[in-house]
XYZ file of C-alpha atoms in Angstrom:
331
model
C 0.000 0.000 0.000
C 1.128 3.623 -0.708
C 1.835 5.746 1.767
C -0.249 8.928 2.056
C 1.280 12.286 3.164
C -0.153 15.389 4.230
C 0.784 18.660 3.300
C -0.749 22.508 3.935
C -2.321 24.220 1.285
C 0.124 27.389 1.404
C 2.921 24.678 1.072
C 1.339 23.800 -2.762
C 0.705 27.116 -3.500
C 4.129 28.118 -2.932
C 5.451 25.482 -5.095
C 2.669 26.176 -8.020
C 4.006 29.910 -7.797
C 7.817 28.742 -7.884
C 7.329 26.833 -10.846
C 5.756 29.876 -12.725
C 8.181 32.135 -11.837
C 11.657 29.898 -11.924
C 10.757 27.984 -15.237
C 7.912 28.533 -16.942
C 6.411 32.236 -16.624
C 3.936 34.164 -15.068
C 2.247 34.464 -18.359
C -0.607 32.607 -19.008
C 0.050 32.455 -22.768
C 2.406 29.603 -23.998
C 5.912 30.808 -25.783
C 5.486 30.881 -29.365
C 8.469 30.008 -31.687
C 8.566 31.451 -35.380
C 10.457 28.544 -36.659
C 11.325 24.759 -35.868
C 13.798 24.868 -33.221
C 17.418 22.582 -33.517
C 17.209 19.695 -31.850
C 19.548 20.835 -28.949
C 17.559 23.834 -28.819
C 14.353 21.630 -28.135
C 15.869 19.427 -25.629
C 17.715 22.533 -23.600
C 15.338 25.400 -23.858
C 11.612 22.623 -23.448
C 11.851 19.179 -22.876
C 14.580 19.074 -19.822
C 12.232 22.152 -18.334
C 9.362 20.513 -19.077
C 7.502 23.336 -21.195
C 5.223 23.773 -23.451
C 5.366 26.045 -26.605
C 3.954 26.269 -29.955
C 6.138 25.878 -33.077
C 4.870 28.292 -35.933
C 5.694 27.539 -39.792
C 6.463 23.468 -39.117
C 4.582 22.431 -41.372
C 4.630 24.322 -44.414
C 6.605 21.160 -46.180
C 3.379 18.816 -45.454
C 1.502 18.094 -48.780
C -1.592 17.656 -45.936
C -1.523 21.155 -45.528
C -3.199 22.067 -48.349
C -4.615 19.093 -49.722
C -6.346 18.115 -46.459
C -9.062 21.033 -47.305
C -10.707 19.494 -49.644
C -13.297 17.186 -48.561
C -12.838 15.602 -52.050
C -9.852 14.852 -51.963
C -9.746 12.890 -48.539
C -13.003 11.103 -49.639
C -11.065 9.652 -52.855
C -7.775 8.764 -50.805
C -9.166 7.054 -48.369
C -12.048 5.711 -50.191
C -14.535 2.416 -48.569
C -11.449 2.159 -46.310
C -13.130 1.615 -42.537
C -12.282 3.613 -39.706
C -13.841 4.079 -35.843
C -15.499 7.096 -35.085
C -16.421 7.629 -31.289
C -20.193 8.716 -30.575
C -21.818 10.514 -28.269
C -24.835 12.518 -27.263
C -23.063 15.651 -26.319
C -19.585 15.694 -27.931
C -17.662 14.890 -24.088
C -15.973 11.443 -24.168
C -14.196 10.154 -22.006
C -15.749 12.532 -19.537
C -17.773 12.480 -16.343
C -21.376 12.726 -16.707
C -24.344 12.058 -14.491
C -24.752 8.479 -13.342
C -27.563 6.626 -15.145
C -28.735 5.501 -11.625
C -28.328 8.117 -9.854
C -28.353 11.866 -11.330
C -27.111 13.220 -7.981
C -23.804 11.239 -8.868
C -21.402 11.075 -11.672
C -19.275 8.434 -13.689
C -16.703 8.432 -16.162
C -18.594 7.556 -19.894
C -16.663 6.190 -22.574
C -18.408 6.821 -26.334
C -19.651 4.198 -28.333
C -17.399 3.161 -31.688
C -18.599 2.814 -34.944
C -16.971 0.982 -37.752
C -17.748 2.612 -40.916
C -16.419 3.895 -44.527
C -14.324 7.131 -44.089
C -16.698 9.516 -46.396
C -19.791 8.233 -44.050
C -17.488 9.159 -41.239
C -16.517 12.263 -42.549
C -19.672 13.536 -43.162
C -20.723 12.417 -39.820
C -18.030 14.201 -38.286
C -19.015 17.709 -40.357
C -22.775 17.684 -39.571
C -22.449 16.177 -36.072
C -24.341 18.689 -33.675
C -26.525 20.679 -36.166
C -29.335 18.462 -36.134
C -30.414 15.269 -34.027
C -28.471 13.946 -30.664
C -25.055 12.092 -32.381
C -22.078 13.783 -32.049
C -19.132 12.046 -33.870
C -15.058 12.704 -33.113
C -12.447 10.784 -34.874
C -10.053 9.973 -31.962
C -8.974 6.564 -31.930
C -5.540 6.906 -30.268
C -4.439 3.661 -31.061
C -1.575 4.568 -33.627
C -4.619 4.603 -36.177
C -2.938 7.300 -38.772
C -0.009 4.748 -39.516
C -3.026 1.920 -39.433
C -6.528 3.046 -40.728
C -5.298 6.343 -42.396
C -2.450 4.641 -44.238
C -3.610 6.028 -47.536
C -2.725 9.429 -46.112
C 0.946 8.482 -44.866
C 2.649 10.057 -47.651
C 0.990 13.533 -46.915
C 2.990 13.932 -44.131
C 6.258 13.428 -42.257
C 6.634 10.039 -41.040
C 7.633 11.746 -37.550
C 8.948 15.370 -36.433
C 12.752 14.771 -37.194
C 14.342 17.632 -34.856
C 12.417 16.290 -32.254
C 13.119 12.500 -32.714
C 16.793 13.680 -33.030
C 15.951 15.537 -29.449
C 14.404 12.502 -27.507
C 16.790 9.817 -29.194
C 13.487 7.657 -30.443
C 11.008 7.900 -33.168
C 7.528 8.052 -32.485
C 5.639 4.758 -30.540
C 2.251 6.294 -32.219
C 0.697 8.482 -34.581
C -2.684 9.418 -34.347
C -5.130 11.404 -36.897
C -7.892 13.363 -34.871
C -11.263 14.921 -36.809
C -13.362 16.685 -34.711
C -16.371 19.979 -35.071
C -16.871 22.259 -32.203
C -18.661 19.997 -30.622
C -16.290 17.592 -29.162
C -14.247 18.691 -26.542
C -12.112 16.691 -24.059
C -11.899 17.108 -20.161
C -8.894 17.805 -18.430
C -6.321 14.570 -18.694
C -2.537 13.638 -19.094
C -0.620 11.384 -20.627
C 2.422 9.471 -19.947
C 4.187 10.711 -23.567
C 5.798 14.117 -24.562
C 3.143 14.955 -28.064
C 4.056 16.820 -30.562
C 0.426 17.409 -31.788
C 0.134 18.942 -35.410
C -2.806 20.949 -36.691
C -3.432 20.147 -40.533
C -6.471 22.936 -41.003
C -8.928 24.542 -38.100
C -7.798 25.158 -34.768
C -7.487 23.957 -31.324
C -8.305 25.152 -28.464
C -5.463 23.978 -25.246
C -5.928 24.431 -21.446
C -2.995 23.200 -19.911
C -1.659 22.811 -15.987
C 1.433 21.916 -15.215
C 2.024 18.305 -13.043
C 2.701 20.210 -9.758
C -0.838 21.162 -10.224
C -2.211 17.880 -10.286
C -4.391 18.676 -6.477
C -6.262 21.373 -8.221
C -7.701 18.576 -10.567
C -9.260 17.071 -7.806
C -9.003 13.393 -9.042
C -11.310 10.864 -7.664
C -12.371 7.591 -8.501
C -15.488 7.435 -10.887
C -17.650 3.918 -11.920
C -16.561 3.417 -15.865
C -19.828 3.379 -17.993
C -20.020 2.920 -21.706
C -22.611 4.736 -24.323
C -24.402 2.178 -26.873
C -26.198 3.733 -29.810
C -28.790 2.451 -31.659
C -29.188 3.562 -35.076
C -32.632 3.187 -35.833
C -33.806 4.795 -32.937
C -31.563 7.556 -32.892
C -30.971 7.063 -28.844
C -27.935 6.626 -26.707
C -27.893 4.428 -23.389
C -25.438 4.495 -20.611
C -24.626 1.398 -19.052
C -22.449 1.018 -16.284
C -19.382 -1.679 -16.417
C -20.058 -5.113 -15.157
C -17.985 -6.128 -12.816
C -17.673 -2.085 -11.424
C -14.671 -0.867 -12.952
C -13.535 2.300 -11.192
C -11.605 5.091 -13.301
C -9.340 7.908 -11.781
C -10.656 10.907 -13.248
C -10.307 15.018 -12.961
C -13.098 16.474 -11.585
C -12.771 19.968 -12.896
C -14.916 21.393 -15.624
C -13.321 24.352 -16.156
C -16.275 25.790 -18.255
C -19.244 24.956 -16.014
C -22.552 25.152 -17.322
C -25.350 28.132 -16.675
C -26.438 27.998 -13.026
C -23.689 25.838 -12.112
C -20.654 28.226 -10.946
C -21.385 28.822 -8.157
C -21.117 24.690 -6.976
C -18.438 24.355 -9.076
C -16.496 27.421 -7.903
C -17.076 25.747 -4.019
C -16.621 22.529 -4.861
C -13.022 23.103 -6.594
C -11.641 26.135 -4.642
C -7.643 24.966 -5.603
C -8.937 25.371 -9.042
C -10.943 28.264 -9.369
C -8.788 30.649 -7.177
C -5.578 29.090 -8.160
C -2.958 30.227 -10.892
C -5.076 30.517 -14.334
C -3.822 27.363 -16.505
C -1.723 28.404 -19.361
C -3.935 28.947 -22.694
C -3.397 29.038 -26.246
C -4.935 28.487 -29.781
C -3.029 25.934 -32.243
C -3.152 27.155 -35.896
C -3.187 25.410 -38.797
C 0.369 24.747 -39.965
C 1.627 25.029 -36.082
C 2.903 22.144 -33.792
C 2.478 21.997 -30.195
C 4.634 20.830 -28.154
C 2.954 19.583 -25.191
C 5.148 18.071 -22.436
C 4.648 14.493 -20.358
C 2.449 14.589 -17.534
C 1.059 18.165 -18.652
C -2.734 18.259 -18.025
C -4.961 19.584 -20.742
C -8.505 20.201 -21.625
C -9.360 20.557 -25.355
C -11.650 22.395 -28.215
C -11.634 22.835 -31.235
C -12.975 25.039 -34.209
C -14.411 25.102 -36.190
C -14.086 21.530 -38.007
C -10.079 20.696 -37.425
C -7.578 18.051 -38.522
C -4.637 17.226 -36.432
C -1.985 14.824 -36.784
C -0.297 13.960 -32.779
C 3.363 12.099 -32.522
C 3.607 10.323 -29.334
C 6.885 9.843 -28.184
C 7.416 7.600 -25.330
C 8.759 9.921 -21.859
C 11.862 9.585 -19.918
C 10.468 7.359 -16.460
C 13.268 9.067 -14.767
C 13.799 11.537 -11.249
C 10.611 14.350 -12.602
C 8.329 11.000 -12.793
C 9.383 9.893 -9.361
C 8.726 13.757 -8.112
C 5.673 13.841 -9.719
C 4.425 10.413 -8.079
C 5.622 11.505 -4.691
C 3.866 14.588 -5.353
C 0.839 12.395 -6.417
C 1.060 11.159 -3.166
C 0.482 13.684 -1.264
C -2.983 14.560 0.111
C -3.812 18.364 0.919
C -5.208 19.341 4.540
C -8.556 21.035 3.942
């Protein structure tokens, strides 16, 4: 069993404002580059720090770049081809919602997936939210660009080459992502640094640093899955069988009409904390988003991105970060 260890709330805000001010700013906007930077550059200046910033005119190379904004065109290249498209009544997968037993309650849904052709998909994707209950969001995560979306391989680089140079590995996956407006994606983190490309639209980036990780308010939420039937048009919630519990941020940091209030007592750490570092990722512009970095996304309006993951470094910052983890804060 883990040890648990208390600490004072002034102690973590001191160390939230000590990280702002010795490394990464006391900005809330994230340091924007104007070209790609050398590989040395990369590893000094943002991956050793652990720091986000946004790499401007990265992509102008890509054939993607313009090619990718014509509906046509990625209709014909990809064809009957099949891929999984993630469904749900309200565009927030992977996301906690209230518990089909209990409304009083929440749980952590995970969308239903649809096999179909790519133009059905696509389509899906562009209308999803103007009319009927179906949201759809292409965001398989499972390498599915170098798998599914094959046909579009050539269209891009294979992998960001300054920054496989930097971390001394290529790429374990590369995803494609489709999404409207409609989808977002509640605050998470992931164990890889991403270099996440945006082909045409924009997205939309919250992020917190992992020394913020008690403002998230994690807590253990029963996993339930969406089903959709087709012919009715209606989604159902189920909740896992055996009860599967999933450790899940509880911050919506947009909370709904009539809700701030509860939200703003519920999540005080959050809400009167350091604002999370924001920015908008432009078509032809890479983000650089570090391991362990938490971030809630948007996007607009419809936008195709293209995300290397690149496996982390499980070295001293992970074992800070789980001691940190491990820490619970005194009310």
């Amino acid at each position: 069993m883990v040890k648990k260890y208390s600490i004072g709330n002034e102690e973590l805000e001191t160390l939230w404002e000590e990280v702002r001010e010795l490394s990464l700013g006391t900005s809330t906007h994230v340091e924007r580059l104007q070209s790609p930077p050398s590989p040395v550059e990369f590893l000094r200046n943002y991956v050793t720090p652990n720091k986000p910033c946004i790499i401007s005119n990265a992509l102008e190379h890509w054939p993607a770049l313009s090619l990718w904004t014509s509906d046509d065109y990625l209709c014909q290249a990809l064809g009957s081809t099949e891929v999984s498209v993630h469904l749900t009544p309200n565009g927030r997968a992977d996301s906690l919602v209230p518990h089909p037993a209990d409304s009083s309650s929440l749980c952590f849904a995970s969308a239903h997936v649809e096999r179909m052709s790519f133009p059905d998909a696509f389509h899906l994707i562009s209308d999803s939210g103007e009319s009927g209950n179906v949201v759809a969001y292409a965001q398989q995560q499972n390498d599915c660009f170098r798998s599914e979306y094959g046909a579009l391989a050539s269209d891009c680089d294979a992998h960001i080459d300054w920054a496989s140079e930097a971390l001394g590995c290529l790429p374990e996956a590369v995803n494609l992502w489709i999404g409207n407006n409609h989808s977002e994606t509640s605050f998470h983190k992931d164990h890889y640094e991403n270099l996440y490309a945006v082909v045409s639209g924009e997205k939309h980036f919250l992020l917190l640093p992992p020394t913020d990780i008690h403002r998230l308010y994690i807590r253990p939420y029963p996993a339930a899955n969406y089903s959709y039937c087709q012919d009715t048009g209606e989604f159902n919630l189920e909740l896992e069988d055996p009860v599967r519990h999933v450790p899940w941020c509880s911050v919506n940091p947009y909370p709904s009409q009539g809700r701030e209030e509860k939200e703003h007592n519920d999540f005080p750490l959050f809400f009167n904390g350091p604002k999370p570092f924001e920015c908008t990722v432009k078509a032809g512009e890479i983000l650089y988003l570090p391991s362990m970095w938490f971030h809630y996304v948007k996007q607009s309006p419809r936008t195709i991105a293209v995300n290397y993951w690149y496996d982390m470094q499980f070295d001293m910052k992970y074992a800070y970060f789980n001691f940190l983890q491990s820490v619970n804060p005194i009310a």
